[in-house]
PDB file of C-alpha atoms in Angstrom:
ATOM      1  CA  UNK A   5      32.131 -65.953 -62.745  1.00 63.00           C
ATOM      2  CA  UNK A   6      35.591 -67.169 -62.069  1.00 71.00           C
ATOM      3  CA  UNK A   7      36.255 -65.178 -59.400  1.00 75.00           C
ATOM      4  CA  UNK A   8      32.596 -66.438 -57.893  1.00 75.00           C
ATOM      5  CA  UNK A   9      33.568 -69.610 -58.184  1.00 74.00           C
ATOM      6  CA  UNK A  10      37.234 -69.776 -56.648  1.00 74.00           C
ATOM      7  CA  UNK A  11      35.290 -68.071 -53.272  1.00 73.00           C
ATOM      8  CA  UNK A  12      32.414 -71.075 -53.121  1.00 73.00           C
ATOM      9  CA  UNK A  13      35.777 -73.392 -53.903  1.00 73.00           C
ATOM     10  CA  UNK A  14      37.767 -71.544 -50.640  1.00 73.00           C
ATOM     11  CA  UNK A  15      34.098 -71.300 -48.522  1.00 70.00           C
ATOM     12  CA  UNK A  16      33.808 -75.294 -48.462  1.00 73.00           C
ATOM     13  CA  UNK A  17      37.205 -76.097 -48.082  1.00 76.00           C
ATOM     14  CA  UNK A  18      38.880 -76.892 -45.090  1.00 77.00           C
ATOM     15  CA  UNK A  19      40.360 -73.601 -44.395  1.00 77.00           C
ATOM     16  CA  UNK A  20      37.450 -71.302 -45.498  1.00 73.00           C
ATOM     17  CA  UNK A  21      35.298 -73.646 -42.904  1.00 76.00           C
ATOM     18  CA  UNK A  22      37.974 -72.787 -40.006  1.00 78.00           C
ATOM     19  CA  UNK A  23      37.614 -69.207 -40.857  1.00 77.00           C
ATOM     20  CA  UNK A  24      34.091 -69.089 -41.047  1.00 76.00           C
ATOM     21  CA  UNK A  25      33.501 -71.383 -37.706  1.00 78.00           C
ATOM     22  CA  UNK A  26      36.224 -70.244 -35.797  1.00 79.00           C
ATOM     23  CA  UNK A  27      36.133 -66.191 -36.477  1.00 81.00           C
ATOM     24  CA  UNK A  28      33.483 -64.839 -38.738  1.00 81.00           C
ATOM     25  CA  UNK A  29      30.573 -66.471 -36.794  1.00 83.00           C
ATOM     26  CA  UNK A  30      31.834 -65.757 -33.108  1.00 85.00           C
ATOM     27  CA  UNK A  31      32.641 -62.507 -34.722  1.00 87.00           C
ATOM     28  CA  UNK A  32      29.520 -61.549 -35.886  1.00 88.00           C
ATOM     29  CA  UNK A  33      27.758 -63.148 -32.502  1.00 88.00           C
ATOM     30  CA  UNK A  34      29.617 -60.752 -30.456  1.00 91.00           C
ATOM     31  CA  UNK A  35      28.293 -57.770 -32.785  1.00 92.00           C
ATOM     32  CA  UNK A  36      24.808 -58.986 -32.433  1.00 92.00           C
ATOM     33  CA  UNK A  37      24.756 -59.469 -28.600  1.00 92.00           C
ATOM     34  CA  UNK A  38      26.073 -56.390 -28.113  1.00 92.00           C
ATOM     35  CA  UNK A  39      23.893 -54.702 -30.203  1.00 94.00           C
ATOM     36  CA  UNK A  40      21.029 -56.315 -28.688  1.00 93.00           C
ATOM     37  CA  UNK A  41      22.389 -55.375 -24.947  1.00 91.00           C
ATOM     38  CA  UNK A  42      22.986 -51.852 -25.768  1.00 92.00           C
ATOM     39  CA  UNK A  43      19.434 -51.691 -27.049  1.00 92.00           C
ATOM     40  CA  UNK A  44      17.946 -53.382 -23.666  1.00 93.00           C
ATOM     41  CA  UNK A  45      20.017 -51.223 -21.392  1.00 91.00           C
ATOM     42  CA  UNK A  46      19.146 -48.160 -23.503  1.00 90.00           C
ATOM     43  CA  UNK A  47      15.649 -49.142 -22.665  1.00 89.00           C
ATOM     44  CA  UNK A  48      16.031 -50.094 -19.289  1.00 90.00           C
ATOM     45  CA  UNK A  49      18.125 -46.451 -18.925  1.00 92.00           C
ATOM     46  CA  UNK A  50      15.101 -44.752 -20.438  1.00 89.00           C
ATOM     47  CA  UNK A  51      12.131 -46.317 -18.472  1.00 90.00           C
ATOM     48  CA  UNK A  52      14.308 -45.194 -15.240  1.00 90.00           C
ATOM     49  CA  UNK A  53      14.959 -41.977 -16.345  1.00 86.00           C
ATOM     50  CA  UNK A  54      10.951 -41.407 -17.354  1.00 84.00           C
ATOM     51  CA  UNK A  55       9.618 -43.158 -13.817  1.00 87.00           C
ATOM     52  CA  UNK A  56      12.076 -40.871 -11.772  1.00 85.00           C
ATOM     53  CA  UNK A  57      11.244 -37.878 -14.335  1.00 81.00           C
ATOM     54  CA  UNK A  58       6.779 -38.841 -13.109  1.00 83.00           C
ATOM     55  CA  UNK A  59       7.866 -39.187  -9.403  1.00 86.00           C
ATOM     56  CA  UNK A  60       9.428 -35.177  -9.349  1.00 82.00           C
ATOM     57  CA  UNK A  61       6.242 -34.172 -11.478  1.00 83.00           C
ATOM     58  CA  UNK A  62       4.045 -35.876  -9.287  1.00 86.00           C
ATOM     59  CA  UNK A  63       5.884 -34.537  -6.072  1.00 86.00           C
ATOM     60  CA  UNK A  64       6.051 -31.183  -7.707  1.00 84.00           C
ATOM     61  CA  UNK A  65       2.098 -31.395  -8.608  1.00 87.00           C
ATOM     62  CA  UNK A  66       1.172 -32.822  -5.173  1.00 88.00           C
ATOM     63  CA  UNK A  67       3.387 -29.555  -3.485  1.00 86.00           C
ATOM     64  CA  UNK A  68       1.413 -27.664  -5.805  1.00 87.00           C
ATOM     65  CA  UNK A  69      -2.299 -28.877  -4.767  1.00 88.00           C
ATOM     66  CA  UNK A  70      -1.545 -28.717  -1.314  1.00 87.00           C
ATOM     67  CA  UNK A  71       0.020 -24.993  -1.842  1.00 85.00           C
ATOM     68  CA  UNK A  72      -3.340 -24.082  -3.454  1.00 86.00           C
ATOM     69  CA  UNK A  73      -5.193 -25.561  -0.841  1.00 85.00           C
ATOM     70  CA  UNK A  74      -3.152 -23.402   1.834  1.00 84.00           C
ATOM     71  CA  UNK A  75      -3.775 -20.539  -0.577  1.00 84.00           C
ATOM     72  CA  UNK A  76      -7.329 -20.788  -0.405  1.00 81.00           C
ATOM     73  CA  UNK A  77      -7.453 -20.421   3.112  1.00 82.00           C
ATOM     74  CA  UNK A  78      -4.179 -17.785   3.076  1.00 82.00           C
ATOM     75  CA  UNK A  79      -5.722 -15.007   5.720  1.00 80.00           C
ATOM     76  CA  UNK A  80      -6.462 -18.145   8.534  1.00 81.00           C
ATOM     77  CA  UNK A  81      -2.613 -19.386   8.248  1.00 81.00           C
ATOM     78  CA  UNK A  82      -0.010 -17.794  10.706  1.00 86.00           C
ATOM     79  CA  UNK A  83       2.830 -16.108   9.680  1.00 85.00           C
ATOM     80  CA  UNK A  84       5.132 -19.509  10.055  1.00 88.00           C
ATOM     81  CA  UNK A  85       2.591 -21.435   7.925  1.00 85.00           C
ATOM     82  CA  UNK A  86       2.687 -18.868   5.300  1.00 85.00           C
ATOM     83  CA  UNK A  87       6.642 -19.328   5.327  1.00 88.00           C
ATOM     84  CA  UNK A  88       6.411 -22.752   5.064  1.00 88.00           C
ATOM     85  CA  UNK A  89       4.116 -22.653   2.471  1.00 84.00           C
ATOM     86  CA  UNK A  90       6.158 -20.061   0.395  1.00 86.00           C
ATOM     87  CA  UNK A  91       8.729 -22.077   0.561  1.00 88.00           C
ATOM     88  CA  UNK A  92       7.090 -25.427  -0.678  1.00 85.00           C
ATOM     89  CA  UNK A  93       5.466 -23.144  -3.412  1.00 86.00           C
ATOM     90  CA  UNK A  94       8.987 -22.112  -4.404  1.00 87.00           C
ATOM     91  CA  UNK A  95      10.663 -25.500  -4.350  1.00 86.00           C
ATOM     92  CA  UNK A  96       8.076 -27.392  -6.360  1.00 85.00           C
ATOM     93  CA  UNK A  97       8.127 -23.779  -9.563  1.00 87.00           C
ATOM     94  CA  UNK A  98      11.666 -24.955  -9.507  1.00 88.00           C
ATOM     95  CA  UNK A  99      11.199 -29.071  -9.818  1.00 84.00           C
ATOM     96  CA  UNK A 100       8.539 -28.311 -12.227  1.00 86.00           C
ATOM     97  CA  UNK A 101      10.865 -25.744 -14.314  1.00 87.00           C
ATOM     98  CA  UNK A 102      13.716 -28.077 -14.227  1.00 86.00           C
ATOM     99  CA  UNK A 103      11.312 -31.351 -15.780  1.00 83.00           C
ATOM    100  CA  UNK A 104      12.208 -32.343 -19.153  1.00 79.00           C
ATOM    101  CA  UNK A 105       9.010 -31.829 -20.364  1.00 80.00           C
ATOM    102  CA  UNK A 106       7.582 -29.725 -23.183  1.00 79.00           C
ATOM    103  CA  UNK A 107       5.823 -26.538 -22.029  1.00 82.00           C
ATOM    104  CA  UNK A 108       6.523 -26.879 -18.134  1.00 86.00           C
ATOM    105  CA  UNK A 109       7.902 -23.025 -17.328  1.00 89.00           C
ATOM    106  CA  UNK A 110       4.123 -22.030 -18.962  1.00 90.00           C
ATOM    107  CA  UNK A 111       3.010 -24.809 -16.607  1.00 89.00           C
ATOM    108  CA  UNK A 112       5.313 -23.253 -14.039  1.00 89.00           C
ATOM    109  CA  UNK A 113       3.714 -19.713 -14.703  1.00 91.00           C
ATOM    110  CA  UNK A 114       0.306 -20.929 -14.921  1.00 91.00           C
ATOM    111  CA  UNK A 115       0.311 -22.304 -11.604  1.00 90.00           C
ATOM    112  CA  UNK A 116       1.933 -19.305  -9.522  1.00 90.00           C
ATOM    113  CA  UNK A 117      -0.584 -16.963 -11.086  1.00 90.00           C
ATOM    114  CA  UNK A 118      -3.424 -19.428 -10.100  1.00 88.00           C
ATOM    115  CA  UNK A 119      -1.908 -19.789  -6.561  1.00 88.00           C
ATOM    116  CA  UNK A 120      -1.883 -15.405  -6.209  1.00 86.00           C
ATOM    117  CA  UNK A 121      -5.371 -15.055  -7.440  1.00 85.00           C
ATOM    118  CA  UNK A 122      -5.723 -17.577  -4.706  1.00 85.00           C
ATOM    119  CA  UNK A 123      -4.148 -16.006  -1.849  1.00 84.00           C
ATOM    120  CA  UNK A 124      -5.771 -12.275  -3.146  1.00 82.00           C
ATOM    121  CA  UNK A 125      -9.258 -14.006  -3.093  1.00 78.00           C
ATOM    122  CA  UNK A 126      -9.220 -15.812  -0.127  1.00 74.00           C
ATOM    123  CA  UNK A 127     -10.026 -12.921   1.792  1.00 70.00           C
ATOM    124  CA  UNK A 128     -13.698 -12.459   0.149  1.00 67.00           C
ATOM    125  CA  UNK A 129     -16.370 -12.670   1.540  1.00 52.00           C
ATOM    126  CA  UNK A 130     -18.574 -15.666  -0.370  1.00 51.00           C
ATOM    127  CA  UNK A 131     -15.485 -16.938  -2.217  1.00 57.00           C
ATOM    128  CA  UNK A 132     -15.660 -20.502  -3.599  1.00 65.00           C
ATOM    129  CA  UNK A 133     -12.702 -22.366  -2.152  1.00 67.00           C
ATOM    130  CA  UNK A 134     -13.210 -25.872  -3.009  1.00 76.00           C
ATOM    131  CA  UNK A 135     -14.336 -25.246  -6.917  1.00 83.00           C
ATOM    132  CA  UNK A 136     -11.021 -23.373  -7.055  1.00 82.00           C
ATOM    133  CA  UNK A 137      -8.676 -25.676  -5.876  1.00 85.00           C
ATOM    134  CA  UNK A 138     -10.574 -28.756  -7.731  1.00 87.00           C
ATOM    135  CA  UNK A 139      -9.874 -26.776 -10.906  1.00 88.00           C
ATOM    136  CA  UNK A 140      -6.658 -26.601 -10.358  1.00 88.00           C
ATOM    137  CA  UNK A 141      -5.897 -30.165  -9.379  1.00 87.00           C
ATOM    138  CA  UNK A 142      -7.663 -31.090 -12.723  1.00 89.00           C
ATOM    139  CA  UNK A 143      -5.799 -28.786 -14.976  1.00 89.00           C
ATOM    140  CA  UNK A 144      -2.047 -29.755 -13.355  1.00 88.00           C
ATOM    141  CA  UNK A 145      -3.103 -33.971 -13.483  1.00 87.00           C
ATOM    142  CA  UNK A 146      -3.918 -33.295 -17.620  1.00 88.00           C
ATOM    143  CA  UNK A 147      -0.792 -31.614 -17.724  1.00 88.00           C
ATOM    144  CA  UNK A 148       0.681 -34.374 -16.633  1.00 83.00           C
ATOM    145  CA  UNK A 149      -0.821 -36.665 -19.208  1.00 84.00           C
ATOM    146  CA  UNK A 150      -1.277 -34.469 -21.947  1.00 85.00           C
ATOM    147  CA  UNK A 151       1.576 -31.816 -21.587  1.00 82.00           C
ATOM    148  CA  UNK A 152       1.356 -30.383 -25.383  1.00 81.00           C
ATOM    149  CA  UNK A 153      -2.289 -29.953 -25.543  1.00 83.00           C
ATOM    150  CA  UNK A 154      -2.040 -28.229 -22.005  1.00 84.00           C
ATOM    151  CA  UNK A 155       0.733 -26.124 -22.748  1.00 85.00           C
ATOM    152  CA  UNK A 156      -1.812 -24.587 -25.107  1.00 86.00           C
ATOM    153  CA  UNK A 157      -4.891 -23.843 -22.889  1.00 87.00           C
ATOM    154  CA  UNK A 158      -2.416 -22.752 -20.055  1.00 88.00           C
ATOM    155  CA  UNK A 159      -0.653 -20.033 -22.665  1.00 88.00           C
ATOM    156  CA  UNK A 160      -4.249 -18.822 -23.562  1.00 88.00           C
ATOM    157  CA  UNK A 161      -4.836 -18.248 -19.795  1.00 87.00           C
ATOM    158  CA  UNK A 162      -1.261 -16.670 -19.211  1.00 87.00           C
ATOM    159  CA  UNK A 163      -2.668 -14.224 -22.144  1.00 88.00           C
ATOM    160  CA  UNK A 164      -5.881 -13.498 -20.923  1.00 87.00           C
ATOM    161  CA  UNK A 165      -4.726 -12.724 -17.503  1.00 83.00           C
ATOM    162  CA  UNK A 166      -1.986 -10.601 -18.838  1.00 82.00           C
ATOM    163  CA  UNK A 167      -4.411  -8.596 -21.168  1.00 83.00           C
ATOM    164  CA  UNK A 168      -6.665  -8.108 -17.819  1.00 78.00           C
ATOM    165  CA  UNK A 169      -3.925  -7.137 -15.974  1.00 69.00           C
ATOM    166  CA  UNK A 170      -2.801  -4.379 -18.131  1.00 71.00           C
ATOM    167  CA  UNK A 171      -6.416  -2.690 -17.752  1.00 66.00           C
ATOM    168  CA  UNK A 172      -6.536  -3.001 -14.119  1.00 64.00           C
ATOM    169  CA  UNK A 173      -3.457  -1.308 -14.054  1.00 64.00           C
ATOM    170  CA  UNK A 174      -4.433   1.466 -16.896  1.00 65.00           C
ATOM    171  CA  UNK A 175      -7.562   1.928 -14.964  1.00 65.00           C
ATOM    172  CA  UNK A 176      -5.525   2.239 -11.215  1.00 67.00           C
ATOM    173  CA  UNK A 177      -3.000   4.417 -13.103  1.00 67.00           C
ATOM    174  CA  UNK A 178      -5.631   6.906 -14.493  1.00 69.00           C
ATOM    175  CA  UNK A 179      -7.516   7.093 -10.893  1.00 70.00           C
ATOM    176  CA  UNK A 180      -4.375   8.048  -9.186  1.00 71.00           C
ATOM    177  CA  UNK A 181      -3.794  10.633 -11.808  1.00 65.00           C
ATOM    178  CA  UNK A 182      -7.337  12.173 -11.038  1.00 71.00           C
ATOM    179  CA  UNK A 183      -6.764  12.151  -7.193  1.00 71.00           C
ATOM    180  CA  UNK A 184      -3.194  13.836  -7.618  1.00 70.00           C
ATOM    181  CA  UNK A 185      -5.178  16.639  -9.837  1.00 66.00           C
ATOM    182  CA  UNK A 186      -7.629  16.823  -7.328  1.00 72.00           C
ATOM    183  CA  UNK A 187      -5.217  16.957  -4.186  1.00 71.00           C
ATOM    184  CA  UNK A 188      -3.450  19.830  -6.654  1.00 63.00           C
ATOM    185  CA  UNK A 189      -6.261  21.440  -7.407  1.00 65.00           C
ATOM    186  CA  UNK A 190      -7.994  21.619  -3.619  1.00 73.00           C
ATOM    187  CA  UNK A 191      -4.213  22.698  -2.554  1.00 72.00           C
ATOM    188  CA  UNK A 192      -3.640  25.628  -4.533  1.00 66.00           C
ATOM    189  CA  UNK A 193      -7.746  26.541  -4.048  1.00 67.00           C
ATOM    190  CA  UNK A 194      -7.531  26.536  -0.350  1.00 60.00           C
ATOM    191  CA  UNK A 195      -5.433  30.122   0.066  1.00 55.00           C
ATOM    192  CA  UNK A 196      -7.605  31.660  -1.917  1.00 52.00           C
ATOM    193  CA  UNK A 197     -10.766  30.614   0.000  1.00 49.00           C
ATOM    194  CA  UNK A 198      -8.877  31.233   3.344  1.00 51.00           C
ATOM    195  CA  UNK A 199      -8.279  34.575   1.988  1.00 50.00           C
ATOM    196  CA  UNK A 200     -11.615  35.824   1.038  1.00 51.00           C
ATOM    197  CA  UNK A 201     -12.709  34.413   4.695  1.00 49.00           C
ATOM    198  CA  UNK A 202     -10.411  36.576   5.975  1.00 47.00           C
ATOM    199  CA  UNK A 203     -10.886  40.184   4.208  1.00 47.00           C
ATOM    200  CA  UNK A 204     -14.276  40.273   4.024  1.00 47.00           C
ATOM    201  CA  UNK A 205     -15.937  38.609   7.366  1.00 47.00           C
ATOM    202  CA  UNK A 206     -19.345  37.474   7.649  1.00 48.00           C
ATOM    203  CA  UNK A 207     -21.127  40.577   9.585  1.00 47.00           C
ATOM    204  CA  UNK A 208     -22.647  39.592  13.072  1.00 45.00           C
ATOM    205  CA  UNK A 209     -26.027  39.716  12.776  1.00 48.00           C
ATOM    206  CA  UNK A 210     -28.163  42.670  15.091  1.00 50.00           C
ATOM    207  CA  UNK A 211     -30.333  41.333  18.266  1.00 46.00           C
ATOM    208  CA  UNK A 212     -32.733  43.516  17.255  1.00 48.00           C
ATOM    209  CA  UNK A 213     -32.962  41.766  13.813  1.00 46.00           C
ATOM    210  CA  UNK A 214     -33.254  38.349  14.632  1.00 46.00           C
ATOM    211  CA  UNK A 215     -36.487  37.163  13.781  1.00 51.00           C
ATOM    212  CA  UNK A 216     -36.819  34.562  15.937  1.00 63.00           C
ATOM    213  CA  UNK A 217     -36.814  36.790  19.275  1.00 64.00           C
ATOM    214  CA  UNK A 218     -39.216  35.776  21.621  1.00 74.00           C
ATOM    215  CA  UNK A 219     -41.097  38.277  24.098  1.00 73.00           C
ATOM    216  CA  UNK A 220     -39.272  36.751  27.312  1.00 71.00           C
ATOM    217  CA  UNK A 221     -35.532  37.412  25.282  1.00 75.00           C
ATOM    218  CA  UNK A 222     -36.738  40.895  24.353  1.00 76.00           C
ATOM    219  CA  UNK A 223     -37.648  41.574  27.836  1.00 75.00           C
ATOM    220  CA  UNK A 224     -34.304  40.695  29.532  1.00 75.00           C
ATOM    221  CA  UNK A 225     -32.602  42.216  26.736  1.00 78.00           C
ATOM    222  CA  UNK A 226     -33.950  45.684  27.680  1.00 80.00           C
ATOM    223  CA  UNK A 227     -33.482  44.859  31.221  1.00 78.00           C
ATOM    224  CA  UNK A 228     -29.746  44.384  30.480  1.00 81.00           C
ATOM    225  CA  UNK A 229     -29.544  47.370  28.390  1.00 81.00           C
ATOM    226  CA  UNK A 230     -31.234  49.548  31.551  1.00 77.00           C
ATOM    227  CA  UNK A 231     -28.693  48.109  34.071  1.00 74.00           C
ATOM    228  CA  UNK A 232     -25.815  48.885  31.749  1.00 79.00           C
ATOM    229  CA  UNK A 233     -26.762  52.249  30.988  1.00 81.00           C
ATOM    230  CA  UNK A 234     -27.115  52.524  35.223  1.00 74.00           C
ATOM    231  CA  UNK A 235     -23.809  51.654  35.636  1.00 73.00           C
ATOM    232  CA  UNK A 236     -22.432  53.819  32.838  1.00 77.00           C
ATOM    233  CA  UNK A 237     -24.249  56.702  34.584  1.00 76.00           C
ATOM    234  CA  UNK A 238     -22.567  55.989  37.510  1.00 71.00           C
ATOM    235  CA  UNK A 239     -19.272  56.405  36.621  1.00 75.00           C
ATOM    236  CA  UNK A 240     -19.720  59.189  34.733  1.00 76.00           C
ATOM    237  CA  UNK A 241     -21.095  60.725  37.813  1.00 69.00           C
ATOM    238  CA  UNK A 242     -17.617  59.146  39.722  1.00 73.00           C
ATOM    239  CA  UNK A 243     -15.428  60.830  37.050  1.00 69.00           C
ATOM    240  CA  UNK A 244     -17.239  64.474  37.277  1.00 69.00           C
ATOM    241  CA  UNK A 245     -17.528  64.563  41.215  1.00 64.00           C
ATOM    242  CA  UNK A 246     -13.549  63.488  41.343  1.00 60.00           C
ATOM    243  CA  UNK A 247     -12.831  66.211  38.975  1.00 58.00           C
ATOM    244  CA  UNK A 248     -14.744  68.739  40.970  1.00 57.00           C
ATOM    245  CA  UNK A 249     -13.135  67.533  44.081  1.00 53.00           C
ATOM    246  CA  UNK A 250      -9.272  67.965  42.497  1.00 50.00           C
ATOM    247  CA  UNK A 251      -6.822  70.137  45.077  1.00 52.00           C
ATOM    248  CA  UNK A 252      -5.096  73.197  43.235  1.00 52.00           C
ATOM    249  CA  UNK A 253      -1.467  72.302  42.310  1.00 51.00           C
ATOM    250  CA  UNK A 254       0.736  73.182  44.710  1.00 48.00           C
ATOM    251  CA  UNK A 255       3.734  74.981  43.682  1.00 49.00           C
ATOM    252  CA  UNK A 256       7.096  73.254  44.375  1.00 44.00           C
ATOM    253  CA  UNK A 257       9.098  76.061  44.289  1.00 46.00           C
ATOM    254  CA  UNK A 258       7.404  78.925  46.636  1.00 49.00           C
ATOM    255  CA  UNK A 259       8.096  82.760  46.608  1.00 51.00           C
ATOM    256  CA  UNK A 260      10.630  84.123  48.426  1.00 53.00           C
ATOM    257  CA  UNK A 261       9.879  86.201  51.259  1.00 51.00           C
ATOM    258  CA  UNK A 262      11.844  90.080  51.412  1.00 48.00           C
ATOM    259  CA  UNK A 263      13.042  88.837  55.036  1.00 47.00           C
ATOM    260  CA  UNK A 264      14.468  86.053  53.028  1.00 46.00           C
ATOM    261  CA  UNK A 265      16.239  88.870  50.587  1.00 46.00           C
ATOM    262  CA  UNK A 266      17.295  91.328  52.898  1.00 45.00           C
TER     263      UNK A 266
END
């Protein structure tokens, strides 16, 4: 208790006062207002950081509504709107990668898959455009507000789609198996077939045969038959008259005469 007391004797004297007055309470005022500023400015620092942090989500969203609104109408655009659009689309994945917000590459992923089903359905016939891009909006603007409990539905989509995906390309994989082994089989079936057409011909069929011969074809098939059997007369009467008519051979090297010997 000594001790306690000679400190209460030093506090209320006249030099314990000038310490107390003169450094321990500026002292300690200093501390406290600095502690105080750093906690405003660190407040002040973090409501910046979070308004600039919504004004790149909400330019990234609004680049990504009116992407999806191009994409819904993706076979009408010319070839310089759908280069200006690709490139918006591509600038506002990145801002929305980049956001230090939980779960925004699934958002990222979510949203370029919705965009391509986009672009691949625009070109159907009956296709819903506005439902579509409504959806969309509606699903990016609860991101926004609730990014955790998004993150979750927009995962579950990512997994469904990738599950679907995988059949459609099983199912495209096993129907260009079946047209190779059908382009196989037809190619190595063809010879053969070409072959058989060749060695054994299909025989012409006989006039006389035909069953549907009618009286008038009959008669001017006869007719021709007379006329050529005429003309074949004909020459063979040429050919034996010219035979008939021949010259004996005349010898090229004649006798000699005896005149000629003597």
């Amino acid at each position: 208790m000594e001790w306690w007391n000679n400190i209460a004797d030093w506090f209320f004297s006249s030099n314990g006062r000038f310490v107390v007055s003169g450094i321990v309470l500026p002292a300690a005022a200093i501390i406290v207002a600095a502690i105080i500023g750093a906690w405003i400015a660190s407040g002040s620092i973090k409501r910046l950081l979070a308004k600039h942090d919504r004004e790149l989500k909400v330019a990234a969203i609004a680049s990504l509504i009116d992407a999806a609104q191009q994409a819904s109408v993706w076979n009408s655009l010319t070839p310089q709107e759908q280069i200006m659009s690709d490139r918006a689309v591509g600038q506002a994945d990145i801002q929305i990668r980049l956001l230090p917000i939980k779960g925004s590459a699934v958002a990222a992923d979510w949203a370029a898959h919705s965009l391509a089903d986009m672009r691949r359905n625009s070109a159907t016939f009956g296709y819903q455009v506005e439902p579509a891009v409504i959806e969309f909006r509606d699903r990016l603007i609860e991101w926004q507000e609730r990014p955790g409990r998004s993150r979750k539905a927009f995962q579950s989509d990512l997994d469904r789609w990738s599950v679907e995906d995988e059949d459609a390309e099983k199912h495209l994989a096993r129907q260009q198996e079946a047209w190779v082994a059908q382009q196989h089989h037809e190619q190595h079936s063809r010879p053969e077939v070409e072959a058989t057409t060749v060695i054994t011909p299909a025989a012409a069929p006989s006039p006389r045969e035909s069953p549907t011969e009618t009286p008038e074809q009959r008669a001017a098939r006869e007719e021709t038959q007379r006329v050529l059997e005429n003309v074949n007369a004909v020459e063979r009467h040429r050919e034996s008259r010219d035979d008939s008519e021949t010259p004996p051979p005349i010898n090229a090297f004649p006798p000699r005469r005896a005149s000629d010997n003597d």
